[in-house]
Coordinates of C-alpha atoms in Angstrom, one line a residue:
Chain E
X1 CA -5.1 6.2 -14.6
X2 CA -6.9 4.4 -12.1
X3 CA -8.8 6.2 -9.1
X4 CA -9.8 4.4 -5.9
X5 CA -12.5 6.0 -3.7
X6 CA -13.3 4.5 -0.4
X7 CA -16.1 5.5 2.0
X8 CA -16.2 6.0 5.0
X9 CA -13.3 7.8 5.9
X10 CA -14.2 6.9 10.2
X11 CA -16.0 4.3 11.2
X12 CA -17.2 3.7 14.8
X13 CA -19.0 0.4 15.7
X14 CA -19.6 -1.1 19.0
X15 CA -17.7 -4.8 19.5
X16 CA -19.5 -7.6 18.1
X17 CA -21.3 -5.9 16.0
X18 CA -20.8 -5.7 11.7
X19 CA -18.2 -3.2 10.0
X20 CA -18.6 -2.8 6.0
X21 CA -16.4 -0.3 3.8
X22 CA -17.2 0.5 0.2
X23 CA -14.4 1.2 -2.7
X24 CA -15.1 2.3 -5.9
X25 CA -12.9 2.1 -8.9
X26 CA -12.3 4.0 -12.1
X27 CA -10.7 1.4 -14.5
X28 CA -12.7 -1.3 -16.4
X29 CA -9.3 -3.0 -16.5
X30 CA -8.4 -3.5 -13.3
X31 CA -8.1 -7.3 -12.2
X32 CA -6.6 -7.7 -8.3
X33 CA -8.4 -5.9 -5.5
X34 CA -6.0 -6.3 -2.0
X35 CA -7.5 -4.8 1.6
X36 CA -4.6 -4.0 4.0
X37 CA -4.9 -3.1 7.9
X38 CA -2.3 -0.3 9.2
X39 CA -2.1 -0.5 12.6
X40 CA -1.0 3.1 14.3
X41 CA 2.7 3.5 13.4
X42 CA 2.8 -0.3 12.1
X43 CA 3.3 -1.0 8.3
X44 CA 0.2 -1.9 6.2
X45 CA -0.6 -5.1 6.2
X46 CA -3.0 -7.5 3.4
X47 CA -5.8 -9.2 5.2
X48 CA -7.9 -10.3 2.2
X49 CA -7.9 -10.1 -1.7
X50 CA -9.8 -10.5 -4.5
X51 CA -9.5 -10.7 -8.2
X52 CA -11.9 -10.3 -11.2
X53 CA -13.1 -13.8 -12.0
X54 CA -14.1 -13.7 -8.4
X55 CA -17.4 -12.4 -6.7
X56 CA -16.8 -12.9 -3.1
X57 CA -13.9 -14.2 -0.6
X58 CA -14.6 -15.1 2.8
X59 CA -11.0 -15.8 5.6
X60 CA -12.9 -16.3 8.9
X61 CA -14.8 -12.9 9.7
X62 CA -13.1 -10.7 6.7
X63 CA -15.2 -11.5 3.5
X64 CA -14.8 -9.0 0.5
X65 CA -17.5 -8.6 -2.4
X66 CA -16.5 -7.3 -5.6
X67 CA -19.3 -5.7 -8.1
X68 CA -17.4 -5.7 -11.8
X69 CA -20.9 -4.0 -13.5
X70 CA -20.5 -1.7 -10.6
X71 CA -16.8 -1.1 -9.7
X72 CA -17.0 -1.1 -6.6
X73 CA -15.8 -3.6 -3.8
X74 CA -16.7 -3.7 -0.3
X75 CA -14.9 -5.4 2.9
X76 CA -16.7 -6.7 5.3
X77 CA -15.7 -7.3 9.0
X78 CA -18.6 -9.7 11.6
X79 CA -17.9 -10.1 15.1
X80 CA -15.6 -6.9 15.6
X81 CA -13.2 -6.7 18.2
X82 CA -11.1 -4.0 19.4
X83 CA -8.1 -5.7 17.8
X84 CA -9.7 -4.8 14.4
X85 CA -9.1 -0.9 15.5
X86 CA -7.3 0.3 12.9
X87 CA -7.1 2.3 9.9
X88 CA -8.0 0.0 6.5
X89 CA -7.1 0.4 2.8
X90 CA -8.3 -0.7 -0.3
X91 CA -6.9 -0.7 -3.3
X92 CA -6.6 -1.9 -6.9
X93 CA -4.1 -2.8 -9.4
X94 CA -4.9 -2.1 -13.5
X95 CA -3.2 -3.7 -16.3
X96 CA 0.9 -3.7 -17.1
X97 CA 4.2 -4.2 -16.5
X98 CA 3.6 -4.5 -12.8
X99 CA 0.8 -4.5 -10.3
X100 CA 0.8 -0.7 -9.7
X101 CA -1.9 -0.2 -6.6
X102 CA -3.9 2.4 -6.3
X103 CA -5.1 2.9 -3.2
X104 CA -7.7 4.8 -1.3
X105 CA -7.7 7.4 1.0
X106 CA -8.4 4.5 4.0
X107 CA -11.1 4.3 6.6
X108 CA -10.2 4.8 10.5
X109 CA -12.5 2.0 12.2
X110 CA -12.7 2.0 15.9
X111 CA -13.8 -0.7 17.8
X112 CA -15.7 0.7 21.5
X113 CA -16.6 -1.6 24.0
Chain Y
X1 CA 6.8 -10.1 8.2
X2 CA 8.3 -10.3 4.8
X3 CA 12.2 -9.8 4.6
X4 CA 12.2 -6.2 4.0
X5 CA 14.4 -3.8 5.6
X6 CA 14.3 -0.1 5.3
X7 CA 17.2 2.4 5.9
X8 CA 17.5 5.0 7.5
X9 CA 13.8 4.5 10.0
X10 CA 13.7 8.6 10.9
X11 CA 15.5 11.4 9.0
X12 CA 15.1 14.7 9.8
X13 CA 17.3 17.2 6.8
X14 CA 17.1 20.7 5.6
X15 CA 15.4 21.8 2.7
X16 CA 17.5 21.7 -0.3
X17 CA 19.8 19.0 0.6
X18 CA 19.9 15.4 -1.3
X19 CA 18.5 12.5 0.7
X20 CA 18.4 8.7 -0.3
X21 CA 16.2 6.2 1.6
X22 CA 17.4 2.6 1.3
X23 CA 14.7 -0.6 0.7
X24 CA 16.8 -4.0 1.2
X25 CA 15.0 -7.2 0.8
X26 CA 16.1 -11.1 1.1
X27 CA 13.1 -12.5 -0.3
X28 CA 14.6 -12.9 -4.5
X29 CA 11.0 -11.0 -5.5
X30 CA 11.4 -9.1 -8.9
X31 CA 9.0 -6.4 -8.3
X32 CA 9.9 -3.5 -5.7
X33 CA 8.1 -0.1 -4.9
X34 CA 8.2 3.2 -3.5
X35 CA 5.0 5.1 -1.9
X36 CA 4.6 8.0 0.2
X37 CA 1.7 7.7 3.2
X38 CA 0.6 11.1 4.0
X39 CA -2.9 12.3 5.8
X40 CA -5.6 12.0 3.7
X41 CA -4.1 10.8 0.6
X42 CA -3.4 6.9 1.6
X43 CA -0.8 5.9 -0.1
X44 CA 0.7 6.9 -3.5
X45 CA 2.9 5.3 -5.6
X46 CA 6.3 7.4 -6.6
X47 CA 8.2 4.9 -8.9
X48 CA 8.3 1.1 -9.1
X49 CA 10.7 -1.6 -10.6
X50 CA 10.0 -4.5 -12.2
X51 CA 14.3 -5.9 -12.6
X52 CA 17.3 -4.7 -12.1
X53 CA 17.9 -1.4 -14.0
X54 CA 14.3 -1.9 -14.8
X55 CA 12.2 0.9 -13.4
X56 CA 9.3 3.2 -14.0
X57 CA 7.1 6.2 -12.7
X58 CA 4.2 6.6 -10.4
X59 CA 1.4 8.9 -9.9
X60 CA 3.8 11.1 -7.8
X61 CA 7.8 11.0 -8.9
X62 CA 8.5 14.7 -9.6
X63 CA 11.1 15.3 -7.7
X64 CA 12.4 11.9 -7.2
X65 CA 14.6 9.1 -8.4
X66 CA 15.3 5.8 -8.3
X67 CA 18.0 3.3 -8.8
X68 CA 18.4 -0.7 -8.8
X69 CA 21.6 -2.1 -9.4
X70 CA 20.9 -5.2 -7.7
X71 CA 17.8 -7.3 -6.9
X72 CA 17.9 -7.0 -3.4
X73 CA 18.3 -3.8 -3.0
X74 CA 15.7 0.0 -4.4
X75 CA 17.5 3.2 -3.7
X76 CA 14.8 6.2 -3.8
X77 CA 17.0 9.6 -3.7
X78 CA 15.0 13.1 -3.4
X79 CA 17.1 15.4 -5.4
X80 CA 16.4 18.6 -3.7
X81 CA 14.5 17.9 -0.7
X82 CA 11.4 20.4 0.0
X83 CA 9.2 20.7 2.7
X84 CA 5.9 19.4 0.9
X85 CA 8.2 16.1 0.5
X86 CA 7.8 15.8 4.5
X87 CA 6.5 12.2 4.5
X88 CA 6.4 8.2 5.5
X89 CA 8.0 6.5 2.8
X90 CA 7.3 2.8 2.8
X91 CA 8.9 0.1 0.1
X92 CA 6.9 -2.7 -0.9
X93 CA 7.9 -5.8 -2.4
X94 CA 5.9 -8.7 -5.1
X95 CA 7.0 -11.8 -6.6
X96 CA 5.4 -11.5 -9.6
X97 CA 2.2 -10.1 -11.4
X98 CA 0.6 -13.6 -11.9
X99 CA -2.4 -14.6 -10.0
X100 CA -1.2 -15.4 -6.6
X101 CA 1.9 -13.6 -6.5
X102 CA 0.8 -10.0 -6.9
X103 CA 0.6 -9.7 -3.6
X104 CA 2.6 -6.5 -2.0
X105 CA 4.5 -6.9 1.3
X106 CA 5.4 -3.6 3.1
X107 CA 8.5 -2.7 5.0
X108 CA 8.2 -1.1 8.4
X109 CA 8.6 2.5 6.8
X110 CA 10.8 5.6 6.9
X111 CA 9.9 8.8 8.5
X112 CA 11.4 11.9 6.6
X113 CA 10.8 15.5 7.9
X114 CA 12.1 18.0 5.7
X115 CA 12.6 21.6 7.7

């Protein structure tokens, strides 16, 4: 099966600056690639995706890059603020009946003034 | 948020008893899901369903079922609750696996603590 591994698992940047987290992936196969922020306590939520026939999506300051040769994908976050404190997951969906995610082990960014 | 509802929000039971968690949504998606969250792990799927009385495993169903008798609504019972079983549970929902509607919305989560 699929296995997602995403570095780093804490990230501490100072606001304003640049965040970036790295996912790799196992499965030639798999196609959609969704980031989700989980706030403490809070369900996760999606804040950008990609898919395969895609190299890069930019939604304001979010922007994801996706390496097919490479299997890996990276989120990137410009312009932090301590609203973007949170803990962030990526994840990826093979083939099949249904878009299974696997997800990684998430990345605990905080956001110091 | 996504019309998902999750039922009960905080259990607390005693090793060896049955428990079923409840996922109720009003959005008419086809696709449903079961993960656990725990530290360190992110989340992991336990069983999915892609219809009614359609469903499948995960990476991590021992121990668990499910059941779907209507669209709305994804029953996931632990049999024989054990301590390693101790847990947020969170049901997700899709619309479909097509390009543009794969996209999994999350209910707010259950917290189970099995003593």
């Amino acid at each position: 099966g699929e296995n997602v591994e995403q570095h780093p698992s804490t990230l501490s940047v100072q606001e304003g600056d640049s965040a970036v987290i790295k996912c790799t992936y196992s499965d030639s196969a798999s196609n959609y690639f969704p980031w989700y922020k989980q706030e403490l306590g809070k369900r996760p939520q999606l804040i950008i995706d990609i898919r395969s026939n895609v190299g890069e999506k930019k939604d304001q300051r979010i922007a994801v890059t996706l390496n097919k040769t490479a299997k890996h994908f990276s989120l990137h976050i410009t312009e932090t603020q301590p609203e973007d404190s949170a803990v962030y997951f990526c994840a990826a969906t093979g083939s099949g009946t249904a878009s299974k995610l696997t997800f990684g082990t998430g990345t605990r960014l905080q956001v110091t003034l | 948020d996504a019309g998902i509802t999750q039922s009960p929000r905080h259990k607390v039971t005693e090793t060896g008893t049955p428990v079923t968690l409840r996922c109720h949504q009003t959005e008419n998606h086809r696709y449903m899901y079961w993960y656990r969250q725990d530290p360190g792990h992110g989340l992991r799927l336990i069983h999915y369903s892609y219809g009614v009385k359609d469903t499948d495993k995960g990476e991590v169903s021992d121990g668990y079922s499910v059941s779907r008798s209507k669209t709305e609504d994804f029953l996931l019972t632990l049999e024989s609750a054990t301590s390693s079983q101790t847990s947020v549970y969170f049901c997700a929902i899709s619309e479909s696996v097509g390009p543009g509607l794969e996209t999994q919305y999350f209910g707010p989560g259950t917290r189970l603590l099995v003593l």
